[in-house]
PDB file of N, CA and C in Angstrom:
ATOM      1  N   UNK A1108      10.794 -22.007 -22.780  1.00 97.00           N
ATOM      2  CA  UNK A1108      11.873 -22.713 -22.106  1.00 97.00           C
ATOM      3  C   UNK A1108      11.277 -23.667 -21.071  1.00 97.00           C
ATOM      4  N   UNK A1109      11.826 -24.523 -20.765  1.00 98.00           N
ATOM      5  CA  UNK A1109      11.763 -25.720 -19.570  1.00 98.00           C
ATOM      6  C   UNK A1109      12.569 -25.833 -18.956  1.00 98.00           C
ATOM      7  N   UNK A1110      12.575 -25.831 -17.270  1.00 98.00           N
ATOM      8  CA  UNK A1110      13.729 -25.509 -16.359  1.00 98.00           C
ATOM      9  C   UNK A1110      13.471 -26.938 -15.381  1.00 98.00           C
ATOM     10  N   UNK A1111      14.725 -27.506 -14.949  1.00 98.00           N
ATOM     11  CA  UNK A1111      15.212 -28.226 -13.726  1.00 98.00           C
ATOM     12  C   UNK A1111      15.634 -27.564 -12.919  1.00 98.00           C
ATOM     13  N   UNK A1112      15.497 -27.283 -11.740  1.00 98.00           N
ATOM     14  CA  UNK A1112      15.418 -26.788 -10.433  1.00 98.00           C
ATOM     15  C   UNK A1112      15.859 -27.459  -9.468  1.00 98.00           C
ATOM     16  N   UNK A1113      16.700 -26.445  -8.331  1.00 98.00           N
ATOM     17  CA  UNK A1113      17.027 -27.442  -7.239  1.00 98.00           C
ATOM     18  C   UNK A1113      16.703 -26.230  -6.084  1.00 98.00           C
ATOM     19  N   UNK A1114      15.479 -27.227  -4.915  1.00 98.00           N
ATOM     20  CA  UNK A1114      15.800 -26.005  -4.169  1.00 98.00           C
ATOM     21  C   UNK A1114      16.407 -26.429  -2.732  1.00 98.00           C
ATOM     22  N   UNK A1115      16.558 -25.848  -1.808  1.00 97.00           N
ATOM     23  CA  UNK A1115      17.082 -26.384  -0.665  1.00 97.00           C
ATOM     24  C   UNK A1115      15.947 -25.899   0.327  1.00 97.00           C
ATOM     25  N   UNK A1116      15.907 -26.643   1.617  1.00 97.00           N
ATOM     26  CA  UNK A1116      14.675 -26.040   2.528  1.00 97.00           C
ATOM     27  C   UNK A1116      15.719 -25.858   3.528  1.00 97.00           C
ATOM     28  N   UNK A1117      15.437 -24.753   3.591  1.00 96.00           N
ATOM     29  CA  UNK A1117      16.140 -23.854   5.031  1.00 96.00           C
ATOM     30  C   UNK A1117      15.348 -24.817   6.518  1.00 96.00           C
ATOM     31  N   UNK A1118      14.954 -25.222   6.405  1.00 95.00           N
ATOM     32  CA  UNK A1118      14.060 -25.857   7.520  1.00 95.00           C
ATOM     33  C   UNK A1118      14.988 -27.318   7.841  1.00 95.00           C
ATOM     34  N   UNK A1119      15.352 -28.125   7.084  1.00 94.00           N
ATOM     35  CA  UNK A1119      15.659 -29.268   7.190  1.00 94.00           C
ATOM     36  C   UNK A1119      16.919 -29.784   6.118  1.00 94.00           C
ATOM     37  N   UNK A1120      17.805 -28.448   5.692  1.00 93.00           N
ATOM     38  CA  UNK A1120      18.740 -29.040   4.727  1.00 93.00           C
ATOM     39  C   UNK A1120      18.535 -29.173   3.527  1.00 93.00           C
ATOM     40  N   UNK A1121      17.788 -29.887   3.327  1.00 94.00           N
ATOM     41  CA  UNK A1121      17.723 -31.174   2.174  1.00 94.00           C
ATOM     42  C   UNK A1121      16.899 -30.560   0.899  1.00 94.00           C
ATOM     43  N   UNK A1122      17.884 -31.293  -0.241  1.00 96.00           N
ATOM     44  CA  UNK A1122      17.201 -30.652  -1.819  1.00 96.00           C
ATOM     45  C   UNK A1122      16.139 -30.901  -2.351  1.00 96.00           C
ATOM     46  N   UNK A1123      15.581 -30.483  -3.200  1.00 97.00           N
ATOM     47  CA  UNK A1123      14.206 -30.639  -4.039  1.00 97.00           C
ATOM     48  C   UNK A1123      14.654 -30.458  -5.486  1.00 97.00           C
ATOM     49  N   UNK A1124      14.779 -31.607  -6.100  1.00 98.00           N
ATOM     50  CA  UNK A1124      14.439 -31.257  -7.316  1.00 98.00           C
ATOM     51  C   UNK A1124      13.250 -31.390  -8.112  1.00 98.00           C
ATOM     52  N   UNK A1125      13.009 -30.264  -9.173  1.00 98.00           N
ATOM     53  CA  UNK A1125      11.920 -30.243  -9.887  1.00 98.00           C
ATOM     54  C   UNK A1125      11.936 -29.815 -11.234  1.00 98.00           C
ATOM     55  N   UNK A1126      10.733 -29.759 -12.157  1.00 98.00           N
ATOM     56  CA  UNK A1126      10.539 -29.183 -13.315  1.00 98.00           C
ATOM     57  C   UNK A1126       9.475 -28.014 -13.460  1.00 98.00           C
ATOM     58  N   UNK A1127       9.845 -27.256 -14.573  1.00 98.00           N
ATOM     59  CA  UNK A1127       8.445 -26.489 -14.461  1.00 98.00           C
ATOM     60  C   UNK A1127       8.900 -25.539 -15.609  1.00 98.00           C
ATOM     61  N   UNK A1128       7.500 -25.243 -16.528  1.00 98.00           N
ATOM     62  CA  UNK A1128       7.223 -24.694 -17.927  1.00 98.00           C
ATOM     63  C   UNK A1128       8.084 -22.951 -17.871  1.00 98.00           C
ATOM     64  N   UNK A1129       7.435 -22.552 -16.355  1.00 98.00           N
ATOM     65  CA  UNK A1129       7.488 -20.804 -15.515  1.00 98.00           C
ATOM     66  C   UNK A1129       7.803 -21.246 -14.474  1.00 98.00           C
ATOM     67  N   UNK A1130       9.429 -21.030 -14.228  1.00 98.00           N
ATOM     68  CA  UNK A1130      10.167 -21.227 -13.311  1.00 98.00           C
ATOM     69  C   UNK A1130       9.507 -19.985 -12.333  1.00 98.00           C
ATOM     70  N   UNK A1131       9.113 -18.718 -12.797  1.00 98.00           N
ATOM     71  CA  UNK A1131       8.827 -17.543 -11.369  1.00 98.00           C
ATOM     72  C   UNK A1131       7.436 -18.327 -10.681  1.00 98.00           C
ATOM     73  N   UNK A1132       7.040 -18.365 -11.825  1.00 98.00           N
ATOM     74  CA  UNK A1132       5.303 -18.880 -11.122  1.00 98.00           C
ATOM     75  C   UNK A1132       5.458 -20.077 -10.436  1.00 98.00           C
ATOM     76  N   UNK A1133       6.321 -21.325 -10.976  1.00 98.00           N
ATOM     77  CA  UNK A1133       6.404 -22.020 -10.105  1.00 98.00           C
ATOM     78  C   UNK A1133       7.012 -22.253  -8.799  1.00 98.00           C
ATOM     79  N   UNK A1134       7.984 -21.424  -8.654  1.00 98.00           N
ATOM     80  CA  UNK A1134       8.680 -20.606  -7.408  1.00 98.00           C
ATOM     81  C   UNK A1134       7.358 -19.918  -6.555  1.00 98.00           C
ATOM     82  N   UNK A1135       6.722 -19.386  -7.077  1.00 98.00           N
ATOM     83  CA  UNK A1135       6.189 -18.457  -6.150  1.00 98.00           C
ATOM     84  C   UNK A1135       4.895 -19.804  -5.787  1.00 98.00           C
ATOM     85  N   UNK A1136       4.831 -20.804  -6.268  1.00 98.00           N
ATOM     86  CA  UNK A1136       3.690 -21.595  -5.557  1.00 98.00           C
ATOM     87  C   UNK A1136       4.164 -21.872  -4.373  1.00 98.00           C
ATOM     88  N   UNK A1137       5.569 -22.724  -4.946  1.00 98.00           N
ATOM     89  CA  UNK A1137       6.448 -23.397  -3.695  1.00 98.00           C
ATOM     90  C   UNK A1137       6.260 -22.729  -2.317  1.00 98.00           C
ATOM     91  N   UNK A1138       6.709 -21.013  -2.702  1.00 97.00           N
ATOM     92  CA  UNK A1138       6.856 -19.667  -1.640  1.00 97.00           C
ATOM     93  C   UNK A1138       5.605 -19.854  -1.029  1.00 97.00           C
ATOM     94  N   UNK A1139       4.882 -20.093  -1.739  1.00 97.00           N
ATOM     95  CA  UNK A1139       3.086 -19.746  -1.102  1.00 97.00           C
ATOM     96  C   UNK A1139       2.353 -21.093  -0.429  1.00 97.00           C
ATOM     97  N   UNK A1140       3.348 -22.716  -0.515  1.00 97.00           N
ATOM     98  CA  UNK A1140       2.892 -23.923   0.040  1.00 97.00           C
ATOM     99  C   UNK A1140       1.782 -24.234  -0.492  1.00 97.00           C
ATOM    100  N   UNK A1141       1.912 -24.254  -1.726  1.00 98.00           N
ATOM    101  CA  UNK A1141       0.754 -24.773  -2.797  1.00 98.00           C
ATOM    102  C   UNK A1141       1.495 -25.809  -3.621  1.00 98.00           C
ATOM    103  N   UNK A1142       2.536 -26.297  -3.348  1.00 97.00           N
ATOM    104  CA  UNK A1142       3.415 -27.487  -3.630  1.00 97.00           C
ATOM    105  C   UNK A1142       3.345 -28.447  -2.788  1.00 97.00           C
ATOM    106  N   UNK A1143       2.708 -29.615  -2.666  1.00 97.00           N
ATOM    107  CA  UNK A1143       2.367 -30.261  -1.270  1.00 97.00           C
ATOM    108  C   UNK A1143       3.767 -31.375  -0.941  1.00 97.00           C
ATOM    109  N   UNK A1144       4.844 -31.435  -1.667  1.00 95.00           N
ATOM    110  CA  UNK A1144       5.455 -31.806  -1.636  1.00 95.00           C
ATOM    111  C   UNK A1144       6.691 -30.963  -0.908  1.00 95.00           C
ATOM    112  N   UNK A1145       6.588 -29.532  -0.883  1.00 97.00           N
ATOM    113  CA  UNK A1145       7.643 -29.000  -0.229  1.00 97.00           C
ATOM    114  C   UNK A1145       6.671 -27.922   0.788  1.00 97.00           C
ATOM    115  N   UNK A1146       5.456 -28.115   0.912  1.00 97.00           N
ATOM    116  CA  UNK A1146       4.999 -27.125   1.822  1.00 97.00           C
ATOM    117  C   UNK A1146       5.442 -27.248   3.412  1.00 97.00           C
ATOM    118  N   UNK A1147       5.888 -28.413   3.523  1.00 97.00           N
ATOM    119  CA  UNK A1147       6.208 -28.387   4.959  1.00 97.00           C
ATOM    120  C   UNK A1147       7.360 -27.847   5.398  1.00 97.00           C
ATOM    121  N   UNK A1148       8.476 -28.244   4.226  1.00 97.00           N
ATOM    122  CA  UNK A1148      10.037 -27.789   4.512  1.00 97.00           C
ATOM    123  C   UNK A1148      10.276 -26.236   3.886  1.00 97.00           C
ATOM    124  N   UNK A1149       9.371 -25.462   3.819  1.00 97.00           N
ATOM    125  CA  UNK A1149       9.662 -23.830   3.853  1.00 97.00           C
ATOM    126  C   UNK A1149      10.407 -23.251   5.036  1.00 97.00           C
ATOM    127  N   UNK A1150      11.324 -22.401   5.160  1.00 97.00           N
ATOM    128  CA  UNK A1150      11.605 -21.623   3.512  1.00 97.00           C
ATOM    129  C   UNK A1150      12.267 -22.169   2.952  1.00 97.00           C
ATOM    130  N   UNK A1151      12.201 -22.009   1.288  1.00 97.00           N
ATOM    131  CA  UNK A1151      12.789 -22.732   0.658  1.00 97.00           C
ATOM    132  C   UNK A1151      13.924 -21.769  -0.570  1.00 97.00           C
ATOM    133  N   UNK A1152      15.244 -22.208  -0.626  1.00 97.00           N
ATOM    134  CA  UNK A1152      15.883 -21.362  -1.693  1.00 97.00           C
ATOM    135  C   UNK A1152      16.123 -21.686  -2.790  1.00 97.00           C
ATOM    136  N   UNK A1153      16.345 -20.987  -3.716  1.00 98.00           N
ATOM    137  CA  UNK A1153      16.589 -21.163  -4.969  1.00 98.00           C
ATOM    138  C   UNK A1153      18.162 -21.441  -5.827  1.00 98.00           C
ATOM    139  N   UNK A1154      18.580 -22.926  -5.606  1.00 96.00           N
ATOM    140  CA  UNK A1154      19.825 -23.135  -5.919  1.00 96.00           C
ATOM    141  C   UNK A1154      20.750 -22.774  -6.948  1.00 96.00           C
ATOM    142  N   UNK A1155      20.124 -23.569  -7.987  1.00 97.00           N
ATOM    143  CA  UNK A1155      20.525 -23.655  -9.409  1.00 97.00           C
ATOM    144  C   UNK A1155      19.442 -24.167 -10.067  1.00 97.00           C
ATOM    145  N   UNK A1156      19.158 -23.920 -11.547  1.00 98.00           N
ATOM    146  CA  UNK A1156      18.390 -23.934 -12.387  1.00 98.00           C
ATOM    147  C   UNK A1156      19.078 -24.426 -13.964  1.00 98.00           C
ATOM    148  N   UNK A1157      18.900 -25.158 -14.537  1.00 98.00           N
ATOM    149  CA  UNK A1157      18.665 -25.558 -15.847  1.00 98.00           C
ATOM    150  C   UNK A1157      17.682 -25.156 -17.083  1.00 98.00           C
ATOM    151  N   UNK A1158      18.180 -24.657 -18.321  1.00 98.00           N
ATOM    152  CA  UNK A1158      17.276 -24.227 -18.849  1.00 98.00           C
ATOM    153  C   UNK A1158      17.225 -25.016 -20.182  1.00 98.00           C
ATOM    154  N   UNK A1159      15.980 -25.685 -21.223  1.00 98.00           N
ATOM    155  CA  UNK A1159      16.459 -26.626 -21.671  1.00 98.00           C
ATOM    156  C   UNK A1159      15.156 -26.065 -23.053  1.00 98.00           C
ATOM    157  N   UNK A1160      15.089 -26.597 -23.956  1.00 98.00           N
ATOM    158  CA  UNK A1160      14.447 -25.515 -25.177  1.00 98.00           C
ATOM    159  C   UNK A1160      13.343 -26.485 -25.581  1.00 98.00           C
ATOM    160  N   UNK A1161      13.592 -27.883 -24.962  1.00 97.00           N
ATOM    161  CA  UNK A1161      12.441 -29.069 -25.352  1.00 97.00           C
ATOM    162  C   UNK A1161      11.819 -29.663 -23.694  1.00 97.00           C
ATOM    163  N   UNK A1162      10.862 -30.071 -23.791  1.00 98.00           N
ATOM    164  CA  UNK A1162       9.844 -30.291 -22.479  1.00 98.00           C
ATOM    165  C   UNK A1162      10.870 -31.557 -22.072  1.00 98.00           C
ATOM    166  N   UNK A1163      10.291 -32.934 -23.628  1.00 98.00           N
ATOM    167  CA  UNK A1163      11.291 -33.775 -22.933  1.00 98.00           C
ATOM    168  C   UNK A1163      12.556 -34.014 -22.826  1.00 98.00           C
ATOM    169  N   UNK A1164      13.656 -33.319 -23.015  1.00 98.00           N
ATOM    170  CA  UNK A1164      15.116 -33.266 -22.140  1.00 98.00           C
ATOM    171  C   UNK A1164      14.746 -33.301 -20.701  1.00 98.00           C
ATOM    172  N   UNK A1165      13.681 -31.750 -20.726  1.00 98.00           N
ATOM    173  CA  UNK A1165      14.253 -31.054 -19.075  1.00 98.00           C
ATOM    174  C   UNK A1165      13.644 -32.408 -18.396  1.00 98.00           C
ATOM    175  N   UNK A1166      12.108 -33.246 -18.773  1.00 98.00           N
ATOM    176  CA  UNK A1166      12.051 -34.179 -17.564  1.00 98.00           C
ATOM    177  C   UNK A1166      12.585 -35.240 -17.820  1.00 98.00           C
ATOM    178  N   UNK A1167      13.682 -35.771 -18.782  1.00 98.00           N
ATOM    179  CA  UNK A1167      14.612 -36.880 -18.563  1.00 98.00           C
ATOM    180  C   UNK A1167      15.485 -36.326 -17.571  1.00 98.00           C
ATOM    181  N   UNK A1168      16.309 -35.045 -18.070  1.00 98.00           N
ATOM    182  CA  UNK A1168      17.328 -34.745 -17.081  1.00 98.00           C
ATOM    183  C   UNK A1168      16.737 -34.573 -14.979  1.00 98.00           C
ATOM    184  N   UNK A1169      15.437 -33.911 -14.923  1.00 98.00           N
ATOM    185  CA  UNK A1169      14.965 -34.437 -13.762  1.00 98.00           C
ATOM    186  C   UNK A1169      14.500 -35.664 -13.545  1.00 98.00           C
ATOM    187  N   UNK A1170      14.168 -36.435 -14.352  1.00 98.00           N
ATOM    188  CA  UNK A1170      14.424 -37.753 -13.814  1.00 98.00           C
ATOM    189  C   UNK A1170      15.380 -38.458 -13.031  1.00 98.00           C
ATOM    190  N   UNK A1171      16.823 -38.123 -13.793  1.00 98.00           N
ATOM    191  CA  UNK A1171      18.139 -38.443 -13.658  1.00 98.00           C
ATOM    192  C   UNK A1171      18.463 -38.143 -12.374  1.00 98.00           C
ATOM    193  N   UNK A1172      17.878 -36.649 -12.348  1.00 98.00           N
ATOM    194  CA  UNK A1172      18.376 -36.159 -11.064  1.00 98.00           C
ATOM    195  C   UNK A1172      18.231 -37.006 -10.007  1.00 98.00           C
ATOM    196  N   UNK A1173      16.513 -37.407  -9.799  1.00 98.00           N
ATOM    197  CA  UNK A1173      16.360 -37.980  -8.781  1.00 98.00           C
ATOM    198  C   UNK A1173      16.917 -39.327  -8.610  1.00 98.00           C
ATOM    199  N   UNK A1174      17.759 -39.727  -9.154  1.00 98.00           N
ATOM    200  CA  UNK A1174      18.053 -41.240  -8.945  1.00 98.00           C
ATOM    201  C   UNK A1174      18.560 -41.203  -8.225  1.00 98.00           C
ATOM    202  N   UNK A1175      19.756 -42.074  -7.559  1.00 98.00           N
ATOM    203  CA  UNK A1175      20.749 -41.962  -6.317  1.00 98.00           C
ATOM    204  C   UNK A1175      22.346 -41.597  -7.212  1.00 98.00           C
ATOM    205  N   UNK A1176      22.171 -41.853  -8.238  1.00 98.00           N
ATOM    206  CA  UNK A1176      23.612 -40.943  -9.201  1.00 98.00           C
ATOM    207  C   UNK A1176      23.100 -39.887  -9.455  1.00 98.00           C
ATOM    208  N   UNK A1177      22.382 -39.588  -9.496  1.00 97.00           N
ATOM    209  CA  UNK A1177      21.501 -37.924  -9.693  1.00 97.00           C
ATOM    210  C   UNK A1177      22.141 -37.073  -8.441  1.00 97.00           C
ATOM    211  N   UNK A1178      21.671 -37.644  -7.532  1.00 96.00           N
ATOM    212  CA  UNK A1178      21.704 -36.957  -6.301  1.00 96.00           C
ATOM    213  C   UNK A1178      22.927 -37.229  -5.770  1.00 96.00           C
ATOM    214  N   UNK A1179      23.747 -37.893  -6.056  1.00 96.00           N
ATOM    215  CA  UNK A1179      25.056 -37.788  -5.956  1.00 96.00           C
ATOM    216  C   UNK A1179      25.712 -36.741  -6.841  1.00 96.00           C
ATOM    217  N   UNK A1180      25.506 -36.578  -7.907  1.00 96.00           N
ATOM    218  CA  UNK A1180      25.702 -35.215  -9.021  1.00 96.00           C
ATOM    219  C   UNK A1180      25.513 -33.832  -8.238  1.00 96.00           C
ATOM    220  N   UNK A1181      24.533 -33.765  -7.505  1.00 95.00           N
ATOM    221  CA  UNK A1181      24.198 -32.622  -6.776  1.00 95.00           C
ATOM    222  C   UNK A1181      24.629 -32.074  -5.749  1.00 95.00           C
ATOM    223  N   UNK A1182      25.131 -33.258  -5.060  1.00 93.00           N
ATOM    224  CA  UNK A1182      25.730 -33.374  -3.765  1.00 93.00           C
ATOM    225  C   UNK A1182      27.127 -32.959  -4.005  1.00 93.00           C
ATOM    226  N   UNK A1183      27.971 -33.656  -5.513  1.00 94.00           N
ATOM    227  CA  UNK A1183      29.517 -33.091  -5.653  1.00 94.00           C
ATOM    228  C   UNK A1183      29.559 -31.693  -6.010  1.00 94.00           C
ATOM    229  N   UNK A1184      28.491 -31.151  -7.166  1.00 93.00           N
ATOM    230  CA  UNK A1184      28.106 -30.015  -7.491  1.00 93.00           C
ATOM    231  C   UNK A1184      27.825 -28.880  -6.624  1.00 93.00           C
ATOM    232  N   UNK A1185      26.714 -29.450  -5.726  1.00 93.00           N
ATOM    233  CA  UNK A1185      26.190 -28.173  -4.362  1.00 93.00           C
ATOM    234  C   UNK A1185      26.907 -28.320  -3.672  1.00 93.00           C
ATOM    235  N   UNK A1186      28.134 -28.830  -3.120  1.00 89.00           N
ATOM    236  CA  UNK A1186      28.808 -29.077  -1.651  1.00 89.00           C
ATOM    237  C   UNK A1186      28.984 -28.045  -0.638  1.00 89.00           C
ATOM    238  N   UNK A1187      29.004 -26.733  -1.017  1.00 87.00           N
ATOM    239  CA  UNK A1187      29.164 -25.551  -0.717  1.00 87.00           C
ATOM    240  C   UNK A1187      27.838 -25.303  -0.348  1.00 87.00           C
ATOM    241  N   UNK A1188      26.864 -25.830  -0.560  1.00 84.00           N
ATOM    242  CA  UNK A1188      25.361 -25.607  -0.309  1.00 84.00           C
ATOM    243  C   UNK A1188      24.502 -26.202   0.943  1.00 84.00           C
ATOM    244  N   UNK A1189      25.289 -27.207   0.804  1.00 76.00           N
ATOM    245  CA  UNK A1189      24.921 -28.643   1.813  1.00 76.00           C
ATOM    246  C   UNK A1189      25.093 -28.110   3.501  1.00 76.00           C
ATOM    247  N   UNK A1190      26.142 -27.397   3.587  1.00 65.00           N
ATOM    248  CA  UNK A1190      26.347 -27.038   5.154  1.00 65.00           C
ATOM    249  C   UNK A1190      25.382 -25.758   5.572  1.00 65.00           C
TER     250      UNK A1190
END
């Protein structure tokens, strides 16, 4: 499986989206700040997840994510998350 990920950093709000082959293992890097992209904004939670059966879907659909309609998707979706 191939997963899209969203996480939130308890530190500063704000989402992370990502991809990854082993969603635990790649969780537990994040946990451990071996992600240099979210090591600063730890702790970090585990929102919602996507699970997708081909490599390239899951990184078109994280692509998508990150656009500014992406992240508007997330924002109507997580709203309950955001505060």
């Amino acid at each position: 499986m191939f997963y899209v990920y969203i996480l939130k950093s308890l530190r500063d709000g704000d989402f992370y989206t990502g991809y990854a082959e082993e969603l635990k293992n790649r969780m537990d890097e994040h946990r451990r700040g071996k992600v240099d992209s979210t090591k600063h904004r730890r702790p970090l939670r585990l929102i919602c997840y996507e699970a997708y059966l081909d490599k390239e879907t899951a990184m078109q659909r994280e692509k998508f994510l990150k656009t500014s309609d992406g992240k508007l998707e997330i924002n109507r979706r997580l709203k309950k998350y955001r505060a």
